[in-house]
């Protein structure tokens, strides 16, 4: 079983911030691009942000550009998502995953443990 553990979620008011962190095994992390995804209630899972193996490039969904920042620590095998100016539409369960570096799609269909983010207006 692939180990991907996301943490840092919580409940905030609109305009607030949260920082998510994902830890995973070296098997998943080393040499792979990484991404953050989210799935709101009744919605399909969508990619929020992704990052290259060395920290660049970074890509973002249009809905989060200018508000979210993805980063990674290659020594600790972690990938973080700083989320600022959160809005109610950001409410979702957030997951991290290894992704293909050519098209940013998930490497595996194993999402591990997500973290709930709830934003109230």
Short mmCIF file of N, CA, C and O in Angstrom, two decimals:
data_model
loop_
_atom_site.label_atom_id
_atom_site.label_comp_id
_atom_site.label_asym_id
_atom_site.label_seq_id
_atom_site.Cartn_x
_atom_site.Cartn_y
_atom_site.Cartn_z
N UNK A 1 0.84 -1.18 0.00
CA UNK A 1 0.00 0.00 0.00
C UNK A 1 0.89 1.24 0.00
O UNK A 1 1.82 1.35 0.77
N UNK A 2 0.58 2.16 -0.91
CA UNK A 2 1.34 3.40 -1.00
C UNK A 2 1.02 4.27 0.20
O UNK A 2 -0.12 4.39 0.60
N UNK A 3 2.05 4.88 0.77
CA UNK A 3 1.85 5.75 1.91
C UNK A 3 1.92 7.20 1.49
O UNK A 3 2.98 7.70 1.10
N UNK A 4 0.80 7.85 1.54
CA UNK A 4 0.71 9.28 1.30
C UNK A 4 -0.18 9.83 2.40
O UNK A 4 -1.35 9.49 2.48
N UNK A 5 0.38 10.67 3.25
CA UNK A 5 -0.38 11.18 4.39
C UNK A 5 -0.38 12.70 4.34
O UNK A 5 0.67 13.33 4.47
N UNK A 6 -1.57 13.25 4.16
CA UNK A 6 -1.73 14.70 4.13
C UNK A 6 -2.22 15.16 5.49
O UNK A 6 -3.03 14.49 6.13
N UNK A 7 -1.75 16.31 5.92
CA UNK A 7 -2.16 16.85 7.21
C UNK A 7 -2.20 18.37 7.14
O UNK A 7 -1.75 18.97 6.16
N UNK A 8 -2.74 18.98 8.19
CA UNK A 8 -2.77 20.43 8.27
C UNK A 8 -4.11 21.06 7.97
O UNK A 8 -4.25 22.28 8.04
N UNK A 9 -5.09 20.25 7.61
CA UNK A 9 -6.40 20.81 7.31
C UNK A 9 -7.09 21.32 8.56
O UNK A 9 -6.60 21.15 9.68
N UNK A 10 -8.22 21.95 8.37
CA UNK A 10 -8.98 22.48 9.49
C UNK A 10 -10.12 23.34 9.01
O UNK A 10 -10.45 23.34 7.81
N UNK A 11 -10.70 24.06 9.93
CA UNK A 11 -11.80 24.96 9.63
C UNK A 11 -11.37 26.39 9.82
O UNK A 11 -10.83 26.75 10.88
N UNK A 12 -11.57 27.21 8.81
CA UNK A 12 -11.20 28.63 8.88
C UNK A 12 -12.31 29.47 8.27
O UNK A 12 -13.16 28.96 7.53
N UNK A 13 -12.27 30.74 8.56
CA UNK A 13 -13.20 31.67 7.92
C UNK A 13 -12.60 32.17 6.61
O UNK A 13 -11.38 32.10 6.40
N UNK A 14 -13.46 32.63 5.75
CA UNK A 14 -13.01 33.17 4.47
C UNK A 14 -11.96 34.24 4.70
O UNK A 14 -12.08 35.07 5.60
N UNK A 15 -10.90 34.18 3.89
CA UNK A 15 -9.79 35.10 4.04
C UNK A 15 -8.65 34.55 4.88
O UNK A 15 -7.57 35.13 4.91
N UNK A 16 -8.91 33.43 5.55
CA UNK A 16 -7.89 32.83 6.39
C UNK A 16 -6.88 32.02 5.61
O UNK A 16 -6.95 31.91 4.38
N UNK A 17 -5.93 31.43 6.33
CA UNK A 17 -4.84 30.66 5.71
C UNK A 17 -4.67 29.32 6.41
O UNK A 17 -4.97 29.18 7.59
N UNK A 18 -4.19 28.37 5.66
CA UNK A 18 -3.80 27.07 6.18
C UNK A 18 -2.58 26.61 5.42
O UNK A 18 -2.39 26.97 4.25
N UNK A 19 -1.80 25.78 6.07
CA UNK A 19 -0.64 25.17 5.40
C UNK A 19 -0.78 23.66 5.50
O UNK A 19 -0.78 23.10 6.60
N UNK A 20 -0.89 23.02 4.37
CA UNK A 20 -0.99 21.57 4.32
C UNK A 20 0.39 20.98 4.11
O UNK A 20 1.24 21.58 3.44
N UNK A 21 0.58 19.80 4.64
CA UNK A 21 1.84 19.09 4.47
C UNK A 21 1.55 17.64 4.12
O UNK A 21 0.59 17.06 4.62
N UNK A 22 2.39 17.09 3.28
CA UNK A 22 2.23 15.69 2.86
C UNK A 22 3.56 14.97 3.06
O UNK A 22 4.60 15.45 2.62
N UNK A 23 3.48 13.86 3.73
CA UNK A 23 4.67 13.01 3.85
C UNK A 23 4.42 11.72 3.08
O UNK A 23 3.30 11.21 3.04
N UNK A 24 5.49 11.20 2.50
CA UNK A 24 5.35 9.98 1.74
C UNK A 24 6.66 9.22 1.75
O UNK A 24 7.66 9.68 2.30
N UNK A 25 6.64 8.06 1.15
CA UNK A 25 7.85 7.24 1.14
C UNK A 25 8.82 7.74 0.09
O UNK A 25 8.45 8.44 -0.85
N UNK A 26 10.08 7.38 0.24
CA UNK A 26 11.08 7.73 -0.76
C UNK A 26 10.72 7.15 -2.12
O UNK A 26 11.01 7.76 -3.15
N UNK A 27 10.07 6.02 -2.12
CA UNK A 27 9.68 5.37 -3.38
C UNK A 27 8.80 6.28 -4.20
O UNK A 27 8.92 6.36 -5.42
N UNK A 28 7.89 6.95 -3.53
CA UNK A 28 6.98 7.85 -4.23
C UNK A 28 7.63 9.19 -4.49
O UNK A 28 7.46 9.80 -5.54
N UNK A 29 8.40 9.68 -3.55
CA UNK A 29 8.85 11.07 -3.60
C UNK A 29 10.06 11.27 -4.50
O UNK A 29 10.08 12.16 -5.35
N UNK A 30 11.08 10.44 -4.32
CA UNK A 30 12.35 10.66 -5.02
C UNK A 30 12.21 10.55 -6.53
O UNK A 30 11.71 9.56 -7.05
N UNK A 31 12.65 11.60 -7.20
CA UNK A 31 12.66 11.58 -8.65
C UNK A 31 11.31 11.79 -9.29
O UNK A 31 11.18 11.71 -10.52
N UNK A 32 10.28 12.05 -8.48
CA UNK A 32 8.94 12.24 -9.04
C UNK A 32 8.45 13.66 -8.84
O UNK A 32 8.73 14.30 -7.82
N UNK A 33 7.68 14.13 -9.79
CA UNK A 33 6.92 15.35 -9.58
C UNK A 33 5.80 15.03 -8.60
O UNK A 33 5.37 13.87 -8.48
N UNK A 34 5.37 16.05 -7.87
CA UNK A 34 4.33 15.84 -6.86
C UNK A 34 3.19 16.84 -7.06
O UNK A 34 3.40 17.93 -7.61
N UNK A 35 2.02 16.46 -6.63
CA UNK A 35 0.89 17.34 -6.81
C UNK A 35 -0.06 17.31 -5.63
O UNK A 35 -0.05 16.36 -4.84
N UNK A 36 -0.86 18.36 -5.53
CA UNK A 36 -1.95 18.42 -4.57
C UNK A 36 -3.26 18.41 -5.36
O UNK A 36 -3.39 19.12 -6.37
N UNK A 37 -4.19 17.63 -4.87
CA UNK A 37 -5.51 17.52 -5.49
C UNK A 37 -6.57 17.76 -4.41
O UNK A 37 -6.27 17.68 -3.23
N UNK A 38 -7.77 18.04 -4.84
CA UNK A 38 -8.86 18.18 -3.88
C UNK A 38 -10.16 17.65 -4.47
O UNK A 38 -10.33 17.61 -5.69
N UNK A 39 -11.04 17.25 -3.56
CA UNK A 39 -12.35 16.75 -3.97
C UNK A 39 -13.40 17.31 -3.04
O UNK A 39 -13.42 16.97 -1.84
N UNK A 40 -14.22 18.19 -3.56
CA UNK A 40 -15.33 18.73 -2.80
C UNK A 40 -16.51 17.78 -2.80
O UNK A 40 -16.58 16.88 -3.63
N UNK A 41 -17.43 17.98 -1.90
CA UNK A 41 -18.60 17.11 -1.80
C UNK A 41 -19.39 17.14 -3.09
O UNK A 41 -19.78 18.22 -3.57
N UNK A 42 -19.62 15.98 -3.67
CA UNK A 42 -20.38 15.90 -4.91
C UNK A 42 -19.63 16.33 -6.14
O UNK A 42 -20.22 16.45 -7.22
N UNK A 43 -18.35 16.57 -6.01
CA UNK A 43 -17.55 17.03 -7.14
C UNK A 43 -16.47 16.02 -7.50
O UNK A 43 -16.12 15.17 -6.69
N UNK A 44 -15.95 16.14 -8.70
CA UNK A 44 -14.85 15.29 -9.09
C UNK A 44 -13.53 15.83 -8.52
O UNK A 44 -13.40 17.02 -8.23
N UNK A 45 -12.60 14.92 -8.34
CA UNK A 45 -11.29 15.33 -7.85
C UNK A 45 -10.61 16.19 -8.91
O UNK A 45 -10.66 15.90 -10.09
N UNK A 46 -9.97 17.26 -8.47
CA UNK A 46 -9.27 18.15 -9.39
C UNK A 46 -7.86 18.43 -8.88
O UNK A 46 -7.60 18.44 -7.67
N UNK A 47 -6.98 18.69 -9.83
CA UNK A 47 -5.62 19.05 -9.47
C UNK A 47 -5.59 20.51 -9.07
O UNK A 47 -6.09 21.37 -9.78
N UNK A 48 -4.94 20.79 -7.94
CA UNK A 48 -4.82 22.15 -7.43
C UNK A 48 -3.47 22.75 -7.81
O UNK A 48 -3.38 23.90 -8.26
N UNK A 49 -2.40 21.99 -7.60
CA UNK A 49 -1.06 22.48 -7.86
C UNK A 49 -0.12 21.30 -8.05
O UNK A 49 -0.41 20.18 -7.59
N UNK A 50 1.00 21.54 -8.72
CA UNK A 50 2.00 20.49 -8.91
C UNK A 50 3.37 21.14 -8.96
O UNK A 50 3.50 22.34 -9.24
N UNK A 51 4.39 20.30 -8.70
CA UNK A 51 5.74 20.83 -8.61
C UNK A 51 6.73 19.83 -9.19
O UNK A 51 6.57 18.62 -9.04
N UNK A 52 7.75 20.35 -9.86
CA UNK A 52 8.76 19.50 -10.45
C UNK A 52 9.68 18.88 -9.42
O UNK A 52 9.64 19.20 -8.23
N UNK A 53 10.55 17.99 -9.87
CA UNK A 53 11.39 17.23 -8.97
C UNK A 53 12.34 18.10 -8.16
O UNK A 53 12.62 17.82 -7.00
N UNK A 54 12.84 19.15 -8.75
CA UNK A 54 13.78 20.04 -8.07
C UNK A 54 13.14 21.29 -7.50
O UNK A 54 13.83 22.19 -7.03
N UNK A 55 11.83 21.35 -7.52
CA UNK A 55 11.13 22.52 -7.00
C UNK A 55 10.56 23.42 -8.09
O UNK A 55 9.77 24.33 -7.82
N UNK A 56 10.97 23.18 -9.30
CA UNK A 56 10.40 23.88 -10.45
C UNK A 56 10.20 22.89 -11.57
O UNK A 56 10.88 21.86 -11.62
N UNK A 57 9.27 23.15 -12.47
CA UNK A 57 8.31 24.25 -12.44
C UNK A 57 7.21 23.99 -11.42
O UNK A 57 7.14 22.91 -10.83
N UNK A 58 6.38 24.99 -11.21
CA UNK A 58 5.17 24.85 -10.41
C UNK A 58 3.99 25.26 -11.28
O UNK A 58 4.10 26.18 -12.08
N UNK A 59 2.91 24.55 -11.13
CA UNK A 59 1.69 24.89 -11.88
C UNK A 59 0.52 24.95 -10.91
O UNK A 59 0.53 24.29 -9.87
N UNK A 60 -0.47 25.75 -11.27
CA UNK A 60 -1.62 25.94 -10.40
C UNK A 60 -2.90 25.97 -11.20
O UNK A 60 -2.93 26.43 -12.34
N UNK A 61 -3.96 25.49 -10.59
CA UNK A 61 -5.28 25.66 -11.18
C UNK A 61 -5.61 27.16 -11.19
O UNK A 61 -5.19 27.90 -10.28
N UNK A 62 -6.33 27.59 -12.20
CA UNK A 62 -6.67 29.01 -12.30
C UNK A 62 -7.38 29.51 -11.04
O UNK A 62 -7.19 30.66 -10.62
N UNK A 63 -8.16 28.65 -10.43
CA UNK A 63 -8.96 29.07 -9.27
C UNK A 63 -8.12 29.38 -8.04
O UNK A 63 -8.61 30.01 -7.09
N UNK A 64 -6.85 28.93 -8.02
CA UNK A 64 -6.02 29.15 -6.83
C UNK A 64 -4.79 29.99 -7.11
O UNK A 64 -4.02 30.30 -6.18
N UNK A 65 -4.57 30.35 -8.36
CA UNK A 65 -3.39 31.15 -8.71
C UNK A 65 -3.37 32.44 -7.90
O UNK A 65 -4.37 33.13 -7.78
N UNK A 66 -2.18 32.75 -7.38
CA UNK A 66 -2.03 33.96 -6.59
C UNK A 66 -2.41 33.79 -5.13
O UNK A 66 -2.17 34.69 -4.31
N UNK A 67 -3.00 32.64 -4.79
CA UNK A 67 -3.42 32.41 -3.39
C UNK A 67 -2.70 31.21 -2.78
O UNK A 67 -2.43 31.20 -1.57
N UNK A 68 -2.41 30.20 -3.56
CA UNK A 68 -1.77 28.98 -3.07
C UNK A 68 -0.33 28.92 -3.56
O UNK A 68 -0.02 29.35 -4.67
N UNK A 69 0.53 28.33 -2.74
CA UNK A 69 1.93 28.12 -3.12
C UNK A 69 2.33 26.71 -2.75
O UNK A 69 2.19 26.30 -1.58
N UNK A 70 2.83 25.97 -3.73
CA UNK A 70 3.31 24.61 -3.49
C UNK A 70 4.82 24.63 -3.34
O UNK A 70 5.52 25.38 -4.02
N UNK A 71 5.34 23.79 -2.44
CA UNK A 71 6.79 23.69 -2.24
C UNK A 71 7.11 22.27 -1.82
O UNK A 71 6.24 21.51 -1.41
N UNK A 72 8.38 21.91 -1.91
CA UNK A 72 8.80 20.57 -1.51
C UNK A 72 10.15 20.64 -0.81
O UNK A 72 10.96 21.51 -1.08
N UNK A 73 10.37 19.67 0.08
CA UNK A 73 11.65 19.51 0.76
C UNK A 73 12.17 18.13 0.42
O UNK A 73 11.66 17.12 0.91
N UNK A 74 13.17 18.08 -0.44
CA UNK A 74 13.67 16.80 -0.93
C UNK A 74 14.49 16.04 0.11
O UNK A 74 14.80 14.87 -0.09
N UNK A 75 14.85 16.68 1.19
CA UNK A 75 15.56 15.97 2.26
C UNK A 75 14.58 15.27 3.19
O UNK A 75 14.89 14.23 3.76
N UNK A 76 13.42 15.86 3.34
CA UNK A 76 12.41 15.32 4.28
C UNK A 76 11.31 14.54 3.58
O UNK A 76 10.42 14.00 4.25
N UNK A 77 11.34 14.49 2.25
CA UNK A 77 10.28 13.81 1.48
C UNK A 77 8.91 14.40 1.80
O UNK A 77 7.93 13.65 2.04
N UNK A 78 8.83 15.71 1.82
CA UNK A 78 7.55 16.36 2.09
C UNK A 78 7.22 17.35 0.99
O UNK A 78 8.11 17.92 0.34
N UNK A 79 5.95 17.53 0.78
CA UNK A 79 5.48 18.56 -0.14
C UNK A 79 4.37 19.34 0.56
O UNK A 79 3.47 18.74 1.16
N UNK A 80 4.48 20.65 0.57
CA UNK A 80 3.55 21.50 1.29
C UNK A 80 2.69 22.32 0.34
O UNK A 80 3.05 22.55 -0.81
N UNK A 81 1.57 22.77 0.87
CA UNK A 81 0.69 23.67 0.12
C UNK A 81 0.26 24.79 1.06
O UNK A 81 -0.50 24.55 2.01
N UNK A 82 0.80 25.97 0.83
CA UNK A 82 0.40 27.14 1.60
C UNK A 82 -0.82 27.74 0.93
O UNK A 82 -0.77 28.09 -0.25
N UNK A 83 -1.90 27.86 1.68
CA UNK A 83 -3.16 28.35 1.14
C UNK A 83 -3.55 29.64 1.84
O UNK A 83 -3.76 29.65 3.05
N UNK A 84 -3.61 30.70 1.07
CA UNK A 84 -3.95 32.02 1.61
C UNK A 84 -5.27 32.50 1.02
O UNK A 84 -5.69 32.04 -0.04
N UNK A 85 -5.87 33.45 1.71
CA UNK A 85 -7.14 34.03 1.25
C UNK A 85 -8.13 32.93 0.87
O UNK A 85 -8.72 32.94 -0.22
N UNK A 86 -8.31 32.00 1.75
CA UNK A 86 -9.20 30.87 1.48
C UNK A 86 -10.64 31.34 1.31
O UNK A 86 -11.09 32.28 1.99
N UNK A 87 -11.34 30.66 0.44
CA UNK A 87 -12.72 30.98 0.14
C UNK A 87 -13.59 29.73 0.33
O UNK A 87 -13.09 28.60 0.29
N UNK A 88 -14.89 29.92 0.54
CA UNK A 88 -15.76 28.75 0.75
C UNK A 88 -15.65 27.71 -0.36
O UNK A 88 -15.77 26.51 -0.07
N UNK A 89 -15.40 28.12 -1.57
CA UNK A 89 -15.29 27.16 -2.67
C UNK A 89 -14.02 26.32 -2.59
O UNK A 89 -13.85 25.36 -3.36
N UNK A 90 -13.11 26.66 -1.68
CA UNK A 90 -11.92 25.84 -1.46
C UNK A 90 -12.20 24.67 -0.53
O UNK A 90 -11.33 23.82 -0.32
N UNK A 91 -13.39 24.62 0.04
CA UNK A 91 -13.76 23.53 0.94
C UNK A 91 -13.71 22.20 0.20
O UNK A 91 -14.34 22.03 -0.84
N UNK A 92 -12.94 21.27 0.74
CA UNK A 92 -12.74 19.98 0.08
C UNK A 92 -11.82 19.12 0.95
O UNK A 92 -11.23 19.60 1.90
N UNK A 93 -11.72 17.86 0.56
CA UNK A 93 -10.67 16.99 1.10
C UNK A 93 -9.48 17.12 0.17
O UNK A 93 -9.61 16.96 -1.05
N UNK A 94 -8.33 17.39 0.73
CA UNK A 94 -7.11 17.61 -0.04
C UNK A 94 -6.20 16.39 0.06
O UNK A 94 -6.00 15.84 1.15
N UNK A 95 -5.65 16.00 -1.07
CA UNK A 95 -4.77 14.84 -1.16
C UNK A 95 -3.49 15.25 -1.88
O UNK A 95 -3.49 16.13 -2.72
N UNK A 96 -2.42 14.54 -1.58
CA UNK A 96 -1.21 14.69 -2.37
C UNK A 96 -0.96 13.40 -3.13
O UNK A 96 -1.48 12.34 -2.76
N UNK A 97 -0.17 13.51 -4.17
CA UNK A 97 0.11 12.33 -5.00
C UNK A 97 1.35 12.58 -5.83
O UNK A 97 1.68 13.72 -6.15
N UNK A 98 2.03 11.49 -6.17
CA UNK A 98 3.06 11.59 -7.18
C UNK A 98 2.39 11.77 -8.53
O UNK A 98 1.34 11.18 -8.79
N UNK A 99 2.96 12.60 -9.37
CA UNK A 99 2.36 12.86 -10.68
C UNK A 99 3.40 12.73 -11.78
O UNK A 99 4.60 12.83 -11.54
N UNK A 100 2.92 12.48 -12.99
CA UNK A 100 3.79 12.47 -14.15
C UNK A 100 4.28 13.88 -14.42
O UNK A 100 3.52 14.84 -14.31
N UNK A 101 5.55 13.98 -14.79
CA UNK A 101 6.12 15.31 -15.01
C UNK A 101 5.76 15.88 -16.38
O UNK A 101 5.97 17.07 -16.62
N UNK A 102 5.23 15.03 -17.27
CA UNK A 102 4.91 15.55 -18.60
C UNK A 102 3.49 16.10 -18.68
O UNK A 102 3.23 17.06 -19.42
N UNK A 103 2.58 15.51 -17.91
CA UNK A 103 1.20 16.01 -17.98
C UNK A 103 0.54 16.20 -16.63
O UNK A 103 -0.66 16.50 -16.56
N UNK A 104 1.29 15.99 -15.55
CA UNK A 104 0.83 16.26 -14.19
C UNK A 104 -0.34 15.40 -13.75
O UNK A 104 -1.06 15.76 -12.82
N UNK A 105 -0.53 14.27 -14.38
CA UNK A 105 -1.58 13.35 -13.96
C UNK A 105 -1.02 12.38 -12.92
O UNK A 105 0.18 12.13 -12.89
N UNK A 106 -1.87 11.85 -12.05
CA UNK A 106 -1.39 10.98 -10.97
C UNK A 106 -0.66 9.75 -11.49
O UNK A 106 -1.06 9.15 -12.49
N UNK A 107 0.39 9.36 -10.78
CA UNK A 107 1.14 8.16 -11.14
C UNK A 107 0.36 6.91 -10.78
O UNK A 107 0.43 5.91 -11.48
N UNK A 108 -0.30 6.96 -9.66
CA UNK A 108 -1.01 5.79 -9.15
C UNK A 108 -2.44 6.17 -8.78
O UNK A 108 -2.73 7.32 -8.51
N UNK A 109 -3.28 5.17 -8.74
CA UNK A 109 -4.65 5.40 -8.30
C UNK A 109 -4.78 5.03 -6.83
O UNK A 109 -5.66 4.28 -6.44
N UNK A 110 -3.88 5.55 -6.03
CA UNK A 110 -3.90 5.31 -4.59
C UNK A 110 -3.68 6.65 -3.93
O UNK A 110 -2.58 7.19 -3.98
N UNK A 111 -4.72 7.16 -3.28
CA UNK A 111 -4.69 8.53 -2.81
C UNK A 111 -4.28 8.68 -1.36
O UNK A 111 -4.12 9.78 -0.88
N UNK A 112 -4.14 7.62 -0.66
CA UNK A 112 -3.72 7.74 0.73
C UNK A 112 -4.75 8.51 1.56
O UNK A 112 -5.94 8.55 1.23
N UNK A 113 -4.27 9.09 2.62
CA UNK A 113 -5.14 9.78 3.56
C UNK A 113 -5.16 11.26 3.27
O UNK A 113 -4.11 11.91 3.29
N UNK A 114 -6.33 11.80 2.98
CA UNK A 114 -6.47 13.22 2.73
C UNK A 114 -6.70 14.00 3.99
O UNK A 114 -6.78 13.45 5.10
N UNK A 115 -6.80 15.32 3.84
CA UNK A 115 -7.06 16.19 4.98
C UNK A 115 -8.19 17.16 4.62
O UNK A 115 -8.19 17.73 3.54
N UNK A 116 -9.14 17.30 5.53
CA UNK A 116 -10.32 18.11 5.27
C UNK A 116 -10.03 19.59 5.49
O UNK A 116 -9.48 19.97 6.55
N UNK A 117 -10.41 20.40 4.52
CA UNK A 117 -10.35 21.85 4.65
C UNK A 117 -11.77 22.38 4.53
O UNK A 117 -12.46 22.10 3.55
N UNK A 118 -12.19 23.14 5.52
CA UNK A 118 -13.53 23.73 5.51
C UNK A 118 -13.41 25.23 5.70
O UNK A 118 -12.80 25.69 6.66
N UNK A 119 -13.98 25.98 4.76
CA UNK A 119 -13.92 27.43 4.80
C UNK A 119 -15.33 27.98 4.92
O UNK A 119 -16.17 27.71 4.06
N UNK A 120 -15.57 28.74 5.94
CA UNK A 120 -16.90 29.32 6.15
C UNK A 120 -16.90 30.79 5.73
O UNK A 120 -15.89 31.47 5.83
N UNK A 121 -18.07 31.22 5.28
CA UNK A 121 -18.17 32.61 4.81
C UNK A 121 -18.52 33.55 5.94
O UNK A 121 -18.82 33.14 7.04
#
